[in-house]
Amino acid sequence: AFHLNKADDNWPRTVEFQRLLEAFVRICRAVAYAHSRNVLHRDIKPDNIMLGNYGESLLIDWGLAKAIGVKRFENVDAAESTAPCRDGKSSAPVPAAIQVTTSGSTATEAGAIMGSPAYMSPEIALGNSESADERTDVYLLGATLYEILTGKQPRTGGSRLEIIELAQKTPPTPPRRIDPRIPKALEAICLRATAHQSALRYSSAAELASEIESYLADEPVVAYRDPVAIRCWRWCRRHQKSIQRGSLAAVLMLLSGLALMTYRHSQNLEARELGRNQHSEFRRMTDEAKFFAANVDAVNEHAPYFDSQKAMQTGNQALLFANRWNEDASQFPIDSERAAIRSERADLMLVLANLYQQTDLTVDGQNKALKLLDQVARLCPSSQASDRIRTRCLSQLRGVAIESDSMTAGNDSTPSTAQDYFMEGDFLRTSGKLADASASYQQAVRLDPKHYWAQYQLARCYLGLQRAPEAVAAFGTCIALRPDTPWAYSARGLALGLLGDFDSADADFIVAIRLSPNFRPAKLNRGMVYYLQNKIDEALVEMDAVLQPPEARLLVEAAFYRAQIYYEQGDLRKSLADCEMFLSTRPGVAAAQTLAAKIYFRLGDDDRGNECVNTALASESKSESTLGQSIARGRALRELAMGLDFASQQRVLKLVLRVLEDSGERDSDTAHELVAVKDLLGSAEESVVVYSERLIAAPGDVATRKTRAWNYVKLRRLDLAASDFERVIQQVPEDAEAYSGLGYVRALLMEIASAELAASKAVMYGDNHFLILHNVACIYAELAEANPQRQVHYEDMAISLLQRAVLLSQQSNSGIDEREQIRAETAFHLSLKSRPEFKRLIDLNTK
């Protein structure tokens, strides 16, 4: 997994890789301990090593273990993580981590070849099992280190015999030929441990562990002699105090020189200060324009966006302000800052040109973009970004489709800069390709770590991709770059709120508003975080403030969020009014159309609800989908129905049936959708028949098997349900839904221990999915009924899970209302429903 996900070119120095080496050291120590007890493992390989979430390391599968010097052995203990110290003395009593039990003789038949061929030592491959000793296990440890370094097995082949022949004759390919980034010292250690001749290997696993520990401590290793430069560096570390005293003297001399230079330039400080103030004002206006341009697209309903006209208006004002210094900044009073002003002006014009090109597709809008690009060409050399924007403008004017949206759409001979990647990221982001946009922004940051807006846009992409922790970190970098601007504080406050860290979120909003009292986006975001906390009155106050005149500063996005609040409170008329206010200026926002559809359905206006669903589908631009129009509409209606009250839900589901049955489509997708709708309408018997037929044709269809299992639960065929869930777990051991279903069945069967075990695994694999948490809460609700002695404990567990489920559902884009799910859930018995905490959980007016 480490090698599949590594993206950092400096991966050998990453924390994750260091932890792998530390775990490898612990395994070496465990093997050394086994050797001290006269036991050889003989089948060490990565598959036989288990790593826990908290640093635990366990060497398993001692089925080929061999006792040295004795005929039988039983209950042989090995160390899990505590092992003899490097001086050979035991650091602490070693806890039992392995147990091997054998029956019969431990002698190995001469000529036997046993173990895993990909990792096998030459002597074992040659059938000399009797010659196996501690160095045989050292070879296997070296082969394991080989896979840690390269991500590949030491040898591969078309058959077992071929691999064994390679093990007999051919040493593994040196690791650095596979990946030159592997440190030379580690390669040397690995090659020595896997030496073809046993005598050339490390004499013991403890010696190998000591070598890796020396490497981790940045100390010399026996297997490799470091270059002179590294040995000099180590010498410097041993003489830090002398070097520090010399450095301090140099710094003092430098400071003295700087003070002298400052004194000499004191006479022209006033003129330079005026220029800096003007430059600062220009940057403020530029940043404000870039902020509004950065938030033009609707990343999702948790990240507000703004009218592109705000960005254009503010950007043009900034350009007019800079005209006082001439187009090339030749009249700016500080010579050293003229190049920076030209660069900043060109960057702003590129942003505005890109905005005109993407949001104003009229001839006038495209010509404005081209005019800005002409000005950019006079200020700086041609760039990838300007070439691509010009190509898109000309294509739009000629009515010709653009063949490529990639970086190659510009001039290939022009070197790509951070700004080029930033502009490409903006194009991809506004095209809805958030993952690709993230990659472009990351490349921009690599080229220019101080590119504030690339960091900011990268954070917003993370937020749109539901990766809030990474968004928080990226916004933190923005704050470090510019601590006196409100943009990143406001955005990070929102991300922290989505993570549930409400105190830290509020602190960020306070700073943002202190820096800019009229900065309404911070108030909007704070209102949304209040909403996540269920502080309804406080949220409404913030939304009301954001929607106050003057119109130039009004953020109509707040109407959408206020509509959601009113909807959850059950005030459908107010919710609809706000939704229509928002849609009057933003008709293409699918989330708002979906909310309006839910309101209309609950009010009984099915025709208007259908219209909103169709508009939402059109707004989401699913032209690449292979689904037919009817099935796409049916699926959207079915998903929307899950967030409605029971009566409205049943009515909409029946509407879906009519849509699908009238479509005339009879493909497998339509059939699957029909069965899913019938499931929700309670046709479990019919659904089981259909799903069973499907499983005969495709027994590996995990989704179908889980759905059939849930239908068996409805029919109280619990043994069949348990069998299906267990089959899914065999196929997908980390399937949280299957564990939650199996736990619920076990609870119904009053198998308390099995139910608790399945519930814990469901939470372990699905703790961030509210539907999984809802299912696990049902398990504990049933356990509370089955075990009166622990009823309160189980009910507390259920309520805690439901509280988190409600919060997660509010943060998701699923359209499912978890509170409605809780109200309709039949697994929650009267005792649980009577608990005050449960009542507060589903009370929409609860703060």
PDB file of C-alpha atoms in Angstrom, residues 650-764:
ATOM      1  CA  GLN A 650     -44.360   6.141  -0.738  1.00  0.00           C
ATOM      2  CA  ARG A 651     -46.100   8.467  -3.187  1.00  0.00           C
ATOM      3  CA  VAL A 652     -42.840   9.401  -4.925  1.00  0.00           C
ATOM      4  CA  LEU A 653     -41.710   5.762  -5.084  1.00  0.00           C
ATOM      5  CA  LYS A 654     -44.964   4.852  -6.817  1.00  0.00           C
ATOM      6  CA  LEU A 655     -44.279   7.678  -9.234  1.00  0.00           C
ATOM      7  CA  VAL A 656     -40.842   6.167  -9.905  1.00  0.00           C
ATOM      8  CA  LEU A 657     -42.471   2.832 -10.692  1.00  0.00           C
ATOM      9  CA  ARG A 658     -44.676   4.511 -13.284  1.00  0.00           C
ATOM     10  CA  VAL A 659     -41.707   6.349 -14.806  1.00  0.00           C
ATOM     11  CA  LEU A 660     -39.699   3.138 -15.176  1.00  0.00           C
ATOM     12  CA  GLU A 661     -42.577   0.951 -16.326  1.00  0.00           C
ATOM     13  CA  ASP A 662     -43.750   3.534 -18.880  1.00  0.00           C
ATOM     14  CA  SER A 663     -40.240   4.092 -20.268  1.00  0.00           C
ATOM     15  CA  GLY A 664     -40.337   0.909 -22.358  1.00  0.00           C
ATOM     16  CA  GLU A 665     -36.708   0.223 -21.366  1.00  0.00           C
ATOM     17  CA  ARG A 666     -36.074  -3.399 -20.377  1.00  0.00           C
ATOM     18  CA  ASP A 667     -32.321  -3.476 -19.843  1.00  0.00           C
ATOM     19  CA  SER A 668     -30.615  -4.781 -16.693  1.00  0.00           C
ATOM     20  CA  ASP A 669     -30.166  -1.312 -15.184  1.00  0.00           C
ATOM     21  CA  THR A 670     -33.877  -0.606 -15.454  1.00  0.00           C
ATOM     22  CA  ALA A 671     -34.732  -4.009 -13.997  1.00  0.00           C
ATOM     23  CA  HIS A 672     -32.354  -3.415 -11.112  1.00  0.00           C
ATOM     24  CA  GLU A 673     -33.888  -0.006 -10.440  1.00  0.00           C
ATOM     25  CA  LEU A 674     -37.402  -1.454 -10.515  1.00  0.00           C
ATOM     26  CA  VAL A 675     -36.473  -4.069  -7.940  1.00  0.00           C
ATOM     27  CA  ALA A 676     -34.803  -1.447  -5.740  1.00  0.00           C
ATOM     28  CA  VAL A 677     -37.995   0.629  -5.759  1.00  0.00           C
ATOM     29  CA  LYS A 678     -40.134  -2.397  -5.004  1.00  0.00           C
ATOM     30  CA  ASP A 679     -37.814  -3.177  -2.098  1.00  0.00           C
ATOM     31  CA  LEU A 680     -38.564   0.223  -0.618  1.00  0.00           C
ATOM     32  CA  LEU A 681     -42.267  -0.325  -1.183  1.00  0.00           C
ATOM     33  CA  GLY A 682     -42.116  -3.569   0.776  1.00  0.00           C
ATOM     34  CA  SER A 683     -42.186  -6.236  -1.987  1.00  0.00           C
ATOM     35  CA  ALA A 684     -39.543  -8.385  -0.307  1.00  0.00           C
ATOM     36  CA  GLU A 685     -40.760 -11.772  -1.593  1.00  0.00           C
ATOM     37  CA  GLU A 686     -40.671 -10.674  -5.213  1.00  0.00           C
ATOM     38  CA  SER A 687     -37.295  -8.992  -4.721  1.00  0.00           C
ATOM     39  CA  VAL A 688     -35.736 -12.149  -3.253  1.00  0.00           C
ATOM     40  CA  VAL A 689     -36.758 -14.131  -6.339  1.00  0.00           C
ATOM     41  CA  VAL A 690     -35.256 -11.548  -8.701  1.00  0.00           C
ATOM     42  CA  TYR A 691     -32.029 -11.224  -6.728  1.00  0.00           C
ATOM     43  CA  SER A 692     -31.658 -14.985  -6.447  1.00  0.00           C
ATOM     44  CA  GLU A 693     -31.916 -15.356 -10.227  1.00  0.00           C
ATOM     45  CA  ARG A 694     -29.316 -12.656 -10.660  1.00  0.00           C
ATOM     46  CA  LEU A 695     -26.937 -14.343  -8.220  1.00  0.00           C
ATOM     47  CA  ILE A 696     -27.179 -17.620 -10.115  1.00  0.00           C
ATOM     48  CA  ALA A 697     -25.792 -15.805 -13.167  1.00  0.00           C
ATOM     49  CA  ALA A 698     -23.326 -13.679 -11.174  1.00  0.00           C
ATOM     50  CA  PRO A 699     -22.538 -15.274  -7.781  1.00  0.00           C
ATOM     51  CA  GLY A 700     -19.814 -12.733  -7.123  1.00  0.00           C
ATOM     52  CA  ASP A 701     -22.197  -9.732  -7.275  1.00  0.00           C
ATOM     53  CA  VAL A 702     -21.656  -8.389  -3.768  1.00  0.00           C
ATOM     54  CA  ALA A 703     -24.212  -5.560  -4.006  1.00  0.00           C
ATOM     55  CA  THR A 704     -26.982  -7.926  -5.106  1.00  0.00           C
ATOM     56  CA  ARG A 705     -26.148 -10.411  -2.346  1.00  0.00           C
ATOM     57  CA  LYS A 706     -26.317  -7.695   0.323  1.00  0.00           C
ATOM     58  CA  THR A 707     -29.638  -6.469  -1.012  1.00  0.00           C
ATOM     59  CA  ARG A 708     -31.039 -10.007  -0.957  1.00  0.00           C
ATOM     60  CA  ALA A 709     -29.794 -10.403   2.605  1.00  0.00           C
ATOM     61  CA  TRP A 710     -31.675  -7.298   3.732  1.00  0.00           C
ATOM     62  CA  ASN A 711     -34.817  -8.654   2.087  1.00  0.00           C
ATOM     63  CA  TYR A 712     -34.344 -11.917   3.975  1.00  0.00           C
ATOM     64  CA  VAL A 713     -34.210  -9.804   7.149  1.00  0.00           C
ATOM     65  CA  LYS A 714     -37.534  -8.215   6.229  1.00  0.00           C
ATOM     66  CA  LEU A 715     -38.999 -11.692   5.736  1.00  0.00           C
ATOM     67  CA  ARG A 716     -37.417 -12.869   9.023  1.00  0.00           C
ATOM     68  CA  ARG A 717     -35.476 -15.588   7.215  1.00  0.00           C
ATOM     69  CA  LEU A 718     -32.566 -14.794   9.485  1.00  0.00           C
ATOM     70  CA  ASP A 719     -30.378 -17.826   8.791  1.00  0.00           C
ATOM     71  CA  LEU A 720     -30.458 -17.103   5.052  1.00  0.00           C
ATOM     72  CA  ALA A 721     -29.721 -13.429   5.712  1.00  0.00           C
ATOM     73  CA  ALA A 722     -26.757 -14.324   7.918  1.00  0.00           C
ATOM     74  CA  SER A 723     -25.435 -16.697   5.258  1.00  0.00           C
ATOM     75  CA  ASP A 724     -25.557 -13.974   2.593  1.00  0.00           C
ATOM     76  CA  PHE A 725     -23.851 -11.398   4.814  1.00  0.00           C
ATOM     77  CA  GLU A 726     -21.131 -13.898   5.760  1.00  0.00           C
ATOM     78  CA  ARG A 727     -20.568 -14.722   2.075  1.00  0.00           C
ATOM     79  CA  VAL A 728     -20.092 -11.008   1.342  1.00  0.00           C
ATOM     80  CA  ILE A 729     -17.575 -10.693   4.185  1.00  0.00           C
ATOM     81  CA  GLN A 730     -15.619 -13.620   2.763  1.00  0.00           C
ATOM     82  CA  GLN A 731     -15.425 -11.815  -0.568  1.00  0.00           C
ATOM     83  CA  VAL A 732     -14.857  -8.319   0.846  1.00  0.00           C
ATOM     84  CA  PRO A 733     -13.444  -8.560   4.398  1.00  0.00           C
ATOM     85  CA  GLU A 734     -13.783  -4.795   5.005  1.00  0.00           C
ATOM     86  CA  ASP A 735     -17.420  -4.415   3.913  1.00  0.00           C
ATOM     87  CA  ALA A 736     -18.925  -2.357   6.737  1.00  0.00           C
ATOM     88  CA  GLU A 737     -22.506  -2.759   5.516  1.00  0.00           C
ATOM     89  CA  ALA A 738     -22.212  -6.552   5.557  1.00  0.00           C
ATOM     90  CA  TYR A 739     -20.905  -6.483   9.129  1.00  0.00           C
ATOM     91  CA  SER A 740     -23.752  -4.176  10.174  1.00  0.00           C
ATOM     92  CA  GLY A 741     -26.295  -6.515   8.570  1.00  0.00           C
ATOM     93  CA  LEU A 742     -24.745  -9.599  10.127  1.00  0.00           C
ATOM     94  CA  GLY A 743     -24.691  -7.900  13.526  1.00  0.00           C
ATOM     95  CA  TYR A 744     -28.352  -6.977  13.229  1.00  0.00           C
ATOM     96  CA  VAL A 745     -29.282 -10.572  12.353  1.00  0.00           C
ATOM     97  CA  ARG A 746     -27.239 -11.891  15.295  1.00  0.00           C
ATOM     98  CA  ALA A 747     -28.978  -9.415  17.587  1.00  0.00           C
ATOM     99  CA  LEU A 748     -32.392 -10.595  16.386  1.00  0.00           C
ATOM    100  CA  LEU A 749     -31.239 -14.159  17.089  1.00  0.00           C
ATOM    101  CA  MET A 750     -30.125 -12.983  20.573  1.00  0.00           C
ATOM    102  CA  GLU A 751     -26.526 -14.042  19.861  1.00  0.00           C
ATOM    103  CA  ILE A 752     -25.176 -11.122  21.866  1.00  0.00           C
ATOM    104  CA  ALA A 753     -21.426 -11.689  21.654  1.00  0.00           C
ATOM    105  CA  SER A 754     -21.499 -12.282  17.887  1.00  0.00           C
ATOM    106  CA  ALA A 755     -23.689  -9.224  17.394  1.00  0.00           C
ATOM    107  CA  GLU A 756     -21.326  -7.014  19.397  1.00  0.00           C
ATOM    108  CA  LEU A 757     -18.305  -8.263  17.452  1.00  0.00           C
ATOM    109  CA  ALA A 758     -19.967  -7.568  14.097  1.00  0.00           C
ATOM    110  CA  ALA A 759     -21.083  -4.122  15.301  1.00  0.00           C
ATOM    111  CA  SER A 760     -17.534  -3.179  16.313  1.00  0.00           C
ATOM    112  CA  LYS A 761     -16.174  -4.236  12.902  1.00  0.00           C
ATOM    113  CA  ALA A 762     -18.902  -2.302  11.095  1.00  0.00           C
ATOM    114  CA  VAL A 763     -17.928   0.859  12.984  1.00  0.00           C
ATOM    115  CA  MET A 764     -14.237   0.176  12.395  1.00  0.00           C
TER     116      MET A 764
END
